[in-house]
Coordinates of C-alpha atoms and ligand atoms in Angstrom, one line a residue:
X1 CA 0.0 0.0 0.0
X2 CA 1.4 3.4 -0.9
X3 CA 1.7 6.0 1.8
X4 CA -1.1 8.1 0.2
X5 CA -3.4 5.1 -0.1
X6 CA -2.7 4.2 3.5
X7 CA -3.6 7.7 4.7
X8 CA -6.9 7.7 2.7
X9 CA -7.7 4.2 4.1
X10 CA -7.0 5.3 7.6
X11 CA -9.2 8.4 7.3
X12 CA -12.0 6.3 5.8
X13 CA -11.8 3.7 8.5
X14 CA -11.7 6.2 11.3
X15 CA -14.8 8.0 9.9
X16 CA -16.6 4.6 9.5
X17 CA -15.7 3.6 13.0
X18 CA -16.9 7.0 14.3
X19 CA -20.2 6.7 12.5
X20 CA -20.7 3.1 13.7
X21 CA -19.8 4.1 17.3
X22 CA -22.2 7.1 17.2
X23 CA -24.9 4.9 15.7
X24 CA -24.4 2.2 18.3
X25 CA -24.5 4.9 21.1
X26 CA -27.6 6.6 19.8
X27 CA -30.4 6.0 22.2
X28 CA -32.6 7.9 19.8
X29 CA -33.7 6.5 16.6
X30 CA -35.9 8.2 14.0
X31 CA -37.4 6.6 10.9
X32 CA -38.7 8.9 8.2
X33 CA -40.7 7.4 5.4
X34 CA -39.8 9.9 2.8
X35 CA -41.6 8.1 0.0
X36 CA -44.9 7.7 1.9
X37 CA -47.4 10.1 3.2
X38 CA -50.8 11.2 1.9
X39 CA -52.1 13.9 4.2
X40 CA -51.3 17.5 3.4
X41 CA -50.2 19.8 6.3
X42 CA -52.7 22.6 5.8
X43 CA -50.9 25.9 5.8
X44 CA -53.6 27.2 8.1
X45 CA -52.1 25.3 11.0
X46 CA -49.6 28.2 11.0
X47 CA -52.4 30.7 11.5
X48 CA -52.7 33.5 14.1
X49 CA -55.2 35.1 16.4
X50 CA -55.4 38.8 17.1
X51 CA -58.0 40.3 19.5
X52 CA -59.0 43.7 20.6
X53 CA -57.0 43.1 23.8
X54 CA -54.3 45.2 25.3
X55 CA -51.8 46.4 22.7
X56 CA -52.4 43.8 20.1
X57 CA -54.6 45.6 17.6
X58 CA -54.0 49.2 18.9
X59 CA -50.2 49.9 18.8
X60 CA -49.5 46.4 17.6
X61 CA -51.0 46.9 14.2
X62 CA -53.0 50.1 14.2
X63 CA -51.2 53.4 14.8
X64 CA -53.5 55.6 12.7
X65 CA -52.7 57.4 9.4
X66 CA -51.2 60.4 11.2
X67 CA -48.7 58.5 13.3
X68 CA -45.0 59.2 12.9
X69 CA -44.6 55.4 12.9
X70 CA -44.4 54.4 9.2
X71 CA -47.7 53.0 8.2
X72 CA -49.9 52.1 5.3
X73 CA -53.4 53.5 5.8
X74 CA -52.8 53.4 9.6
X75 CA -51.3 49.9 9.8
X76 CA -47.7 49.8 10.8
X77 CA -45.3 48.7 8.1
X78 CA -42.6 47.0 10.3
X79 CA -45.1 44.6 11.7
X80 CA -46.6 43.7 8.3
X81 CA -43.1 43.2 6.9
X82 CA -42.1 40.9 9.7
X83 CA -45.3 38.9 9.5
X84 CA -45.0 38.5 5.7
X85 CA -41.7 36.7 6.3
X86 CA -43.3 34.0 8.3
X87 CA -46.2 33.7 5.7
X88 CA -49.2 34.1 8.0
X89 CA -51.8 32.0 6.2
X90 CA -54.9 33.0 8.2
X91 CA -55.8 35.6 10.8
X92 CA -58.6 35.3 13.4
X93 CA -60.3 38.5 14.6
X94 CA -61.8 40.4 16.6
X95 CA -61.8 37.9 19.5
X96 CA -61.7 36.0 21.7
X97 CA -64.0 37.1 24.5
X98 CA -64.2 40.5 22.8
X99 CA -66.0 38.9 19.8
X100 CA -69.2 38.2 21.8
X101 CA -69.4 41.8 22.9
X102 CA -68.5 43.4 19.5
X103 CA -71.1 45.1 17.4
X104 CA -69.5 45.4 13.9
X105 CA -71.6 48.4 12.8
X106 CA -69.8 50.4 15.5
X107 CA -66.6 49.9 13.5
X108 CA -67.6 51.2 10.0
X109 CA -67.9 54.6 8.5
X110 CA -65.9 57.8 9.2
X111 CA -63.7 57.0 12.2
X112 CA -64.4 60.3 14.1
X113 CA -68.1 59.4 14.1
X114 CA -67.7 55.8 15.3
X115 CA -69.2 55.2 18.8
X116 CA -67.0 54.1 21.6
X117 CA -67.6 51.1 23.9
X118 CA -66.0 49.7 27.1
X119 CA -63.8 46.6 26.5
X120 CA -65.1 44.9 29.6
X121 CA -63.0 41.8 29.4
X122 CA -59.7 43.4 28.9
X123 CA -58.9 46.2 31.3
X124 CA -62.3 48.0 31.0
X125 CA -60.6 50.5 28.6
X126 CA -62.4 52.6 26.1
X127 CA -62.5 51.1 22.6
X128 CA -62.8 53.8 20.0
X129 CA -63.6 51.4 17.2
X130 CA -61.1 52.9 14.8
X131 CA -60.0 49.5 13.8
X132 CA -63.1 47.8 12.3
X133 CA -64.1 45.6 9.4
X134 CA -62.4 47.7 6.6
X135 CA -59.2 48.1 8.6
X136 CA -59.0 44.4 9.4
X137 CA -59.6 43.3 5.9
X138 CA -57.1 45.9 4.6
X139 CA -54.6 44.3 7.1
X140 CA -55.3 40.9 5.7
X141 CA -54.8 42.2 2.1
X142 CA -51.5 43.8 3.1
X143 CA -50.4 40.5 4.7
X144 CA -51.7 38.3 1.9
X145 CA -53.6 36.3 4.6
X146 CA -57.1 34.8 4.7
X147 CA -59.4 36.5 7.2
X148 CA -61.2 34.4 9.8
X149 CA -63.9 36.5 11.5
X150 CA -65.5 35.5 14.7
X151 CA -69.2 36.6 15.1
X152 CA -71.1 37.6 18.2
X153 CA -73.5 35.0 19.6
X154 CA -73.3 35.9 23.3
X155 CA -74.7 39.4 23.1
X156 CA -75.5 39.7 19.4
X157 CA -78.4 38.9 17.2
X158 CA -78.9 36.6 14.2
X159 CA -79.8 39.7 12.1
X160 CA -76.6 41.5 13.1
X161 CA -74.5 38.5 12.1
X162 CA -76.4 37.9 8.9
X163 CA -76.0 41.6 7.9
X164 CA -72.2 41.5 8.6
X165 CA -71.8 38.7 6.0
X166 CA -74.0 40.6 3.5
X167 CA -72.0 43.7 4.1
X168 CA -68.6 42.0 3.4
X169 CA -69.4 39.6 0.7
X170 CA -72.5 40.5 -1.3
X171 CA -71.8 41.8 -4.8
X172 CA -75.2 42.9 -5.9
X173 CA -77.5 45.7 -4.8
X174 CA -78.6 45.4 -1.2
X175 CA -78.9 47.6 1.9
X176 CA -75.7 46.2 3.4
X177 CA -73.7 46.1 0.1
X178 CA -74.7 49.6 -0.6
X179 CA -73.6 50.7 2.8
X180 CA -70.2 49.1 2.2
X181 CA -69.9 51.0 -1.1
X182 CA -70.8 54.3 0.7
X183 CA -68.0 53.5 3.1
X184 CA -65.5 53.3 0.3
X185 CA -65.4 49.7 -0.7
X186 CA -67.0 48.9 -4.1
X187 CA -66.1 45.2 -4.5
X188 CA -66.9 42.7 -1.8
X189 CA -64.2 41.0 0.1
X190 CA -63.6 37.2 0.2
X191 CA -64.3 36.1 3.7
X192 CA -64.3 32.3 3.8
X193 CA -63.8 31.5 7.5
X194 CA -66.6 32.6 9.9
X195 CA -66.8 31.5 13.5
X196 CA -70.2 31.4 15.2
X197 CA -69.3 32.7 18.7
X198 CA -66.2 32.2 20.9
X199 CA -66.0 30.2 24.1
X200 CA -69.8 30.1 24.4
X201 CA -69.3 27.8 27.4
X202 CA -67.7 30.8 29.2
X203 CA -67.2 34.4 28.2
X204 CA -69.4 33.9 25.2
X205 CA -72.6 33.4 27.1
X206 CA -72.0 30.6 29.7
X207 CA -74.1 28.1 27.7
X208 CA -74.4 24.4 28.1
X209 CA -73.4 22.3 25.0
X210 CA -77.0 21.5 24.2
X211 CA -78.1 25.1 24.4
X212 CA -75.2 26.2 22.3
X213 CA -75.8 23.5 19.7
X214 CA -79.3 24.9 19.2
X215 CA -78.0 28.4 19.1
X216 CA -75.4 27.4 16.6
X217 CA -78.0 25.8 14.3
X218 CA -80.2 28.9 14.5
X219 CA -77.4 31.4 13.8
X220 CA -75.8 29.4 11.0
X221 CA -79.1 29.0 9.1
X222 CA -78.9 32.7 8.2
X223 CA -75.2 32.8 7.3
X224 CA -75.5 32.8 3.5
X225 CA -72.8 32.3 0.9
X226 CA -73.1 35.2 -1.5
X227 CA -71.5 36.0 -4.8
X228 CA -69.3 32.9 -5.0
X229 CA -68.0 33.4 -1.4
X230 CA -68.6 30.0 0.0
X231 CA -68.7 30.3 3.8
X232 CA -66.8 27.9 5.9
X233 CA -68.7 27.8 9.2
X234 CA -66.9 27.1 12.4
X235 CA -68.8 26.1 15.6
X236 CA -67.4 27.0 19.0
X237 CA -65.7 24.0 20.4
X238 CA -64.4 22.7 23.7
X239 CA -62.3 24.1 26.3
X240 CA -59.3 21.7 26.6
X241 CA -60.5 18.3 27.8
X242 CA -64.3 19.0 27.8
X243 CA -65.0 15.9 25.6
X244 CA -68.7 16.1 26.3
X245 CA -68.9 19.4 24.5
X246 CA -67.4 17.9 21.4
X247 CA -69.7 14.8 21.7
X248 CA -72.8 17.0 21.9
X249 CA -71.8 19.4 19.1
X250 CA -70.9 16.6 16.8
X251 CA -74.0 14.6 17.6
X252 CA -76.4 17.6 17.2
X253 CA -74.8 19.8 14.6
X254 CA -72.0 18.1 12.7
X255 CA -73.7 18.2 9.4
X256 CA -74.3 21.9 9.6
X257 CA -70.7 22.9 10.3
X258 CA -67.4 22.8 8.4
X259 CA -65.2 23.2 11.5
X260 CA -65.3 22.7 15.2
X261 CA -62.8 24.6 17.4
X262 CA -60.7 23.7 20.4
X263 CA -58.8 25.9 22.8
X264 CA -55.7 24.8 24.7
X265 CA -53.6 27.2 26.7
X266 CA -50.6 25.3 28.2
X267 CA -50.3 27.8 31.0
X268 CA -46.9 28.6 32.5
X269 CA -44.5 27.2 35.1
X270 CA -45.1 24.9 38.1
X271 CA -44.2 27.6 40.7
X272 CA -43.1 30.7 38.9
X273 CA -45.6 32.3 36.5
X274 CA -42.9 34.6 35.2
X275 CA -42.1 34.5 31.5
X276 CA -38.4 35.0 32.1
X277 CA -37.5 34.0 35.6
X278 CA -38.1 30.3 36.2
X279 CA -36.2 27.1 37.1
X280 CA -36.1 23.6 35.6
X281 CA -39.3 22.5 37.4
X282 CA -41.1 25.3 35.6
X283 CA -39.5 24.4 32.3
X284 CA -40.5 20.7 32.7
X285 CA -44.0 21.5 33.8
X286 CA -44.6 23.9 30.9
X287 CA -43.4 21.5 28.3
X288 CA -45.4 18.6 29.7
X289 CA -48.5 20.7 29.5
X290 CA -47.6 21.6 25.9
X291 CA -47.2 17.9 25.1
X292 CA -50.8 17.3 26.4
X293 CA -51.9 18.8 23.1
X294 CA -51.3 15.4 21.6
X295 CA -53.7 13.6 23.9
X296 CA -56.3 16.3 23.7
X297 CA -56.4 16.4 19.9
X298 CA -56.3 12.6 19.7
X299 CA -59.3 12.3 22.0
X300 CA -61.4 15.0 20.4
X301 CA -60.5 13.4 17.0
X302 CA -61.8 10.1 18.2
X303 CA -65.1 11.6 19.1
X304 CA -65.3 13.4 15.8
X305 CA -64.6 10.2 13.9
X306 CA -67.6 8.6 15.6
X307 CA -70.0 11.1 14.0
X308 CA -67.9 12.0 10.9
X309 CA -65.8 9.1 9.8
X310 CA -65.2 10.7 6.5
X311 CA -63.4 13.6 8.3
X312 CA -65.4 16.3 6.6
X313 CA -65.5 18.5 9.7
X314 CA -62.1 20.1 10.5
X315 CA -60.8 20.4 14.0
X316 CA -59.6 24.0 14.4
X317 CA -57.4 24.8 17.3
X318 CA -58.1 28.5 17.1
X319 CA -56.4 29.5 20.4
X320 CA -53.3 27.9 21.8
X321 CA -50.1 29.0 23.5
X322 CA -48.5 29.9 26.8
X323 CA -50.1 32.1 29.5
X324 CA -47.5 33.7 31.8
X325 CA -47.8 36.5 34.4
X326 CA -47.9 39.9 32.7
X327 CA -44.6 41.9 32.6
X328 CA -44.1 43.8 35.8
X329 CA -45.7 47.3 35.8
X330 CA -48.1 46.5 32.9
X331 CA -51.9 46.5 32.9
X332 CA -52.9 43.0 34.2
X333 CA -55.9 43.1 31.7
X334 CA -53.6 43.5 28.8
X335 CA -51.8 40.1 29.0
X336 CA -48.5 41.5 27.8
X337 CA -45.8 38.8 28.5
X338 CA -42.2 38.2 27.5
X339 CA -41.3 35.2 25.4
X340 CA -38.2 33.1 26.1
X341 CA -36.5 30.0 24.6
X342 CA -39.1 28.0 26.6
X343 CA -41.9 29.5 24.5
X344 CA -39.9 28.6 21.4
X345 CA -39.9 25.0 22.6
X346 CA -43.6 25.1 23.3
X347 CA -44.2 26.4 19.8
X348 CA -41.9 23.8 18.3
X349 CA -43.5 20.9 20.1
X350 CA -47.1 22.2 19.5
X351 CA -46.6 22.7 15.8
X352 CA -45.0 19.3 15.4
X353 CA -48.1 17.7 17.2
X354 CA -50.5 19.7 15.1
X355 CA -48.7 18.6 11.9
X356 CA -48.9 15.0 13.0
X357 CA -52.7 15.4 13.3
X358 CA -53.2 17.1 10.0
X359 CA -55.7 14.5 8.8
X360 CA -58.2 16.3 11.0
X361 CA -56.6 19.5 12.3
X362 CA -56.7 21.8 9.4
X363 CA -56.3 25.2 11.1
X364 CA -54.7 26.5 14.3
X365 CA -54.2 30.0 15.5
X366 CA -51.6 30.9 18.1
X367 CA -52.7 33.4 20.7
X368 CA -51.8 36.2 20.0
X369 CA -49.8 37.8 17.2
X370 CA -48.5 41.0 18.7
X371 CA -48.0 42.1 22.3
X372 CA -50.4 39.6 23.9
X373 CA -49.8 36.2 25.4
X374 CA -47.4 34.0 23.2
X375 CA -46.7 36.8 20.8
X376 CA -44.4 36.5 17.8
X377 CA -43.8 40.3 17.8
X378 CA -43.4 42.8 20.6
X379 CA -43.6 46.6 20.1
X380 CA -42.7 49.6 22.2
X381 CA -43.8 52.7 20.5
X382 CA -41.8 52.9 17.2
X383 CA -39.6 49.9 18.2
X384 CA -40.3 46.3 17.2
X385 CA -38.7 43.0 18.0
X386 CA -39.4 39.4 17.1
X387 CA -39.6 36.7 19.7
X388 CA -38.1 33.2 19.9
X389 CA -41.6 31.9 19.0
X390 CA -41.5 34.0 15.8
X391 CA -38.3 32.2 14.8
X392 CA -39.9 28.8 15.2
X393 CA -42.7 29.9 12.8
X394 CA -40.1 31.0 10.4
X395 CA -38.1 27.8 10.6
X396 CA -41.3 25.6 10.2
X397 CA -42.8 27.5 7.3
X398 CA -41.5 24.8 4.8
X399 CA -44.2 22.5 6.3
X400 CA -47.0 24.7 5.0
X401 CA -49.0 22.7 2.4
X402 CA -46.3 20.0 2.3
X403 CA -47.2 16.3 2.6
X404 CA -46.8 14.9 6.2
X405 CA -44.3 12.0 6.2
X406 CA -44.9 9.1 8.6
X407 CA -42.2 9.0 11.2
X408 CA -41.3 6.6 14.0
X409 CA -39.3 8.1 16.8
X410 CA -37.9 6.1 19.7
X411 CA -36.3 8.6 22.1
X412 CA -34.8 8.5 25.6
X413 CA -37.0 10.1 28.2
X414 CA -36.4 13.5 29.8
X415 CA -36.7 12.6 33.4
X416 CA -37.2 15.3 36.0
X417 CA -37.6 14.4 39.7
X418 CA -40.0 11.4 39.5
X419 CA -41.7 12.4 36.2
X420 CA -40.7 12.0 32.6
X421 CA -41.7 13.0 29.1
X422 CA -40.3 11.9 25.8
X423 CA -37.0 13.8 25.3
X424 CA -37.5 14.5 21.6
X425 CA -40.4 15.5 19.4
X426 CA -40.6 15.6 15.6
X427 CA -42.5 16.1 12.4
X428 CA -41.4 15.7 8.8
X429 CA -42.9 16.7 5.5
X430 CA -42.1 16.7 1.8
X431 CA -42.8 19.8 -0.1
X432 CA -43.9 20.2 -3.8
X433 CA -40.3 20.4 -4.9
X434 CA -39.3 17.2 -3.2
X435 CA -37.4 18.8 -0.3
X436 CA -37.9 16.9 3.0
X437 CA -38.2 19.2 6.1
X438 CA -37.6 17.6 9.5
X439 CA -38.2 19.7 12.6
X440 CA -36.9 18.3 15.9
X441 CA -37.1 19.5 19.5
X442 CA -34.8 18.4 22.2
X443 CA -36.7 19.1 25.4
X444 CA -33.8 18.4 27.8
X445 CA -32.4 21.6 29.1
X446 CA -28.9 20.2 29.8
X447 CA -28.3 17.1 27.6
X448 CA -27.5 16.9 23.9
X449 CA -29.2 14.1 22.0
X450 CA -27.5 11.9 19.4
X451 CA -30.0 10.8 16.8
X452 CA -29.6 8.0 14.3
X453 CA -32.0 8.8 11.4
X454 CA -33.2 6.4 8.8
X455 CA -34.5 8.0 5.6
X456 CA -36.6 5.4 3.8
X457 CA -37.3 5.9 0.1
X458 CA -34.8 8.7 -0.3
X459 CA -31.0 9.0 -0.9
X460 CA -30.3 12.6 -0.2
X461 CA -27.4 14.3 -1.9
X462 CA -27.3 17.2 0.6
X463 CA -28.5 18.1 4.1
X464 CA -28.6 21.6 5.6
X465 CA -29.8 22.7 9.0
X466 CA -30.7 25.5 11.3
X467 CA -30.9 25.6 15.1
X468 CA -32.6 27.8 17.6
X469 CA -31.1 27.6 21.1
X470 CA -29.3 29.8 23.7
X471 CA -27.0 29.5 26.6
X472 CA -29.9 29.6 29.1
X473 CA -33.5 28.4 29.1
X474 CA -34.7 31.8 30.2
X475 CA -33.0 33.6 27.3
X476 CA -35.2 36.1 25.5
X477 CA -35.0 39.1 23.2
X478 CA -35.4 42.6 24.5
X479 CA -35.6 46.0 22.8
X480 CA -31.9 46.5 23.9
X481 CA -30.8 43.0 22.8
X482 CA -33.2 42.0 20.0
X483 CA -31.1 39.2 18.7
X484 CA -30.2 37.3 21.8
X485 CA -32.2 34.3 20.6
X486 CA -32.1 33.8 16.9
X487 CA -31.5 30.8 14.5
X488 CA -28.0 29.8 13.5
X489 CA -26.7 27.5 10.8
X490 CA -26.6 23.9 12.1
X491 CA -23.7 21.7 11.1
X492 CA -24.0 18.8 13.5
X493 CA -25.6 16.5 10.9
X494 CA -24.2 14.3 8.3
X495 CA -25.5 11.9 5.7
X496 CA -24.8 8.3 6.6
X497 CA -25.6 5.0 5.0
X498 CA -29.4 4.8 4.8
X499 CA -30.0 8.1 6.5
X500 CA -28.2 10.6 8.7
X501 CA -26.6 11.1 12.1
X502 CA -27.1 14.2 14.1
X503 CA -26.5 15.7 17.5
X504 CA -29.2 18.0 18.8
X505 CA -28.0 20.6 21.4
X506 CA -29.8 20.7 24.7
X507 CA -33.0 22.9 24.7
X508 CA -33.1 23.3 21.0
X509 CA -35.4 23.4 18.0
X510 CA -33.6 22.1 14.9
X511 CA -34.6 22.2 11.2
X512 CA -33.0 19.7 8.8
X513 CA -33.7 19.9 5.1
X514 CA -32.8 17.0 2.8
X515 CA -32.5 17.4 -0.9
Ligands
LIG1 O1 -56.7 35.0 24.2 C1 -57.2 35.5 25.4 C2 -58.6 34.9 25.7 O2 -58.4 33.6 26.0 C3 -59.6 35.0 24.7 O3 -60.2 36.2 24.6 C4 -60.5 33.9 25.1 O4 -61.2 33.3 24.0 C5 -59.7 32.9 25.8 O5 -60.2 32.6 27.1

């Protein structure tokens, strides 16, 4: 053997030995069936929710046409630009609890003439109605997003809801369409998604499921599809594990709905409710509650399957996310919270779970887009930052409308005190151009995870990766340090025989793309 051949042979053997050793050590194995898969991950799983609550709509989006903050027809430019980068597919508005107190006619016409109201749920502040139907639909057009409007059942009338639809979508001559034209909009908008009330078991009227099922049937009867705008009617669904609500609604009204909603807030830490000051117990507790989404969705799906085996009715998780204590010194009714690496893990885990259930879950809306709860954007007057949760939405956007790939993951547990959860969490998809996107979360705050991956039905030529992590689990972005948590290139992955080997850092969200 020549000296050169000997060196090449040694290098090859060393790398083979290293690969074999890593593979043997790997406690975590992931199989991705890259040539299978039939369900599409509906892009609407990456939807958002924005309510008239605190500084979400006002300040978050709406600054008014005369504001020194750069805006287009009163809507701030920086926020729209940032949201366009994560491709917001659908936006739910105006609530939330606010929806069942909102009277849409107060929010049309010349702004200076619009009546005010008290926002009784959220801080009892005066709402000036400057952001109404026209402004919301303008925002959706600027974002290139589908509107999802939630109507008022709790304190509204059938006539009011019926007229709202006519106002927005009727192309011909009618009292409401003519009123819309007088207010400056000639052509109707396309408004496909319409919710019939919000949390009608609670802030939306404290109804029993049977009572609401009857109300739903009555209201939806008068919601007409006009001028080619085929309405997609969404009934108010359960709070978390209220399986009886889903059973009754499906039994009584499934054939009259297109979607049934579900709300799941995964709360905050075990002891500390602070968004940025917490320990491992709080971290573990929060992630365990986020993982509960899997059981919740599975059980609601089982009930839906009983009444709708063809899966015609979508499960729409139209409020989800963390709920921490408000930032010190802010109005408790405004739900303004910071957002740390822990929130990013919650987002990563939740979106993976929702992807995995895309045979029935066809929309989800994180609560809420700007300045409220698990926001992707925070603003302070003219300043704007994006949160770790924003980066997860950006990293996951390749899953939108891609085909879910079946995966099998066998992962070491993350054990804390006497409890445990699976240490890793995954979803994978193949987009229209054939690129396979794999998003992995390592929940352990201190231990890296070696993963041996098998890619069945694909021999990738190339793999690239990105990672979101930080030196501490409480790391977050501030107006002084806006890039403390942001994605980096990820190089700890290599293609190996039949698949790949990777090493996920502790407390990380990783995106791998195979071509
Ligand atoms: O997102 C905040 C509130 O949480 C919503 O208004 C309500 O629907 C839910 O209880």
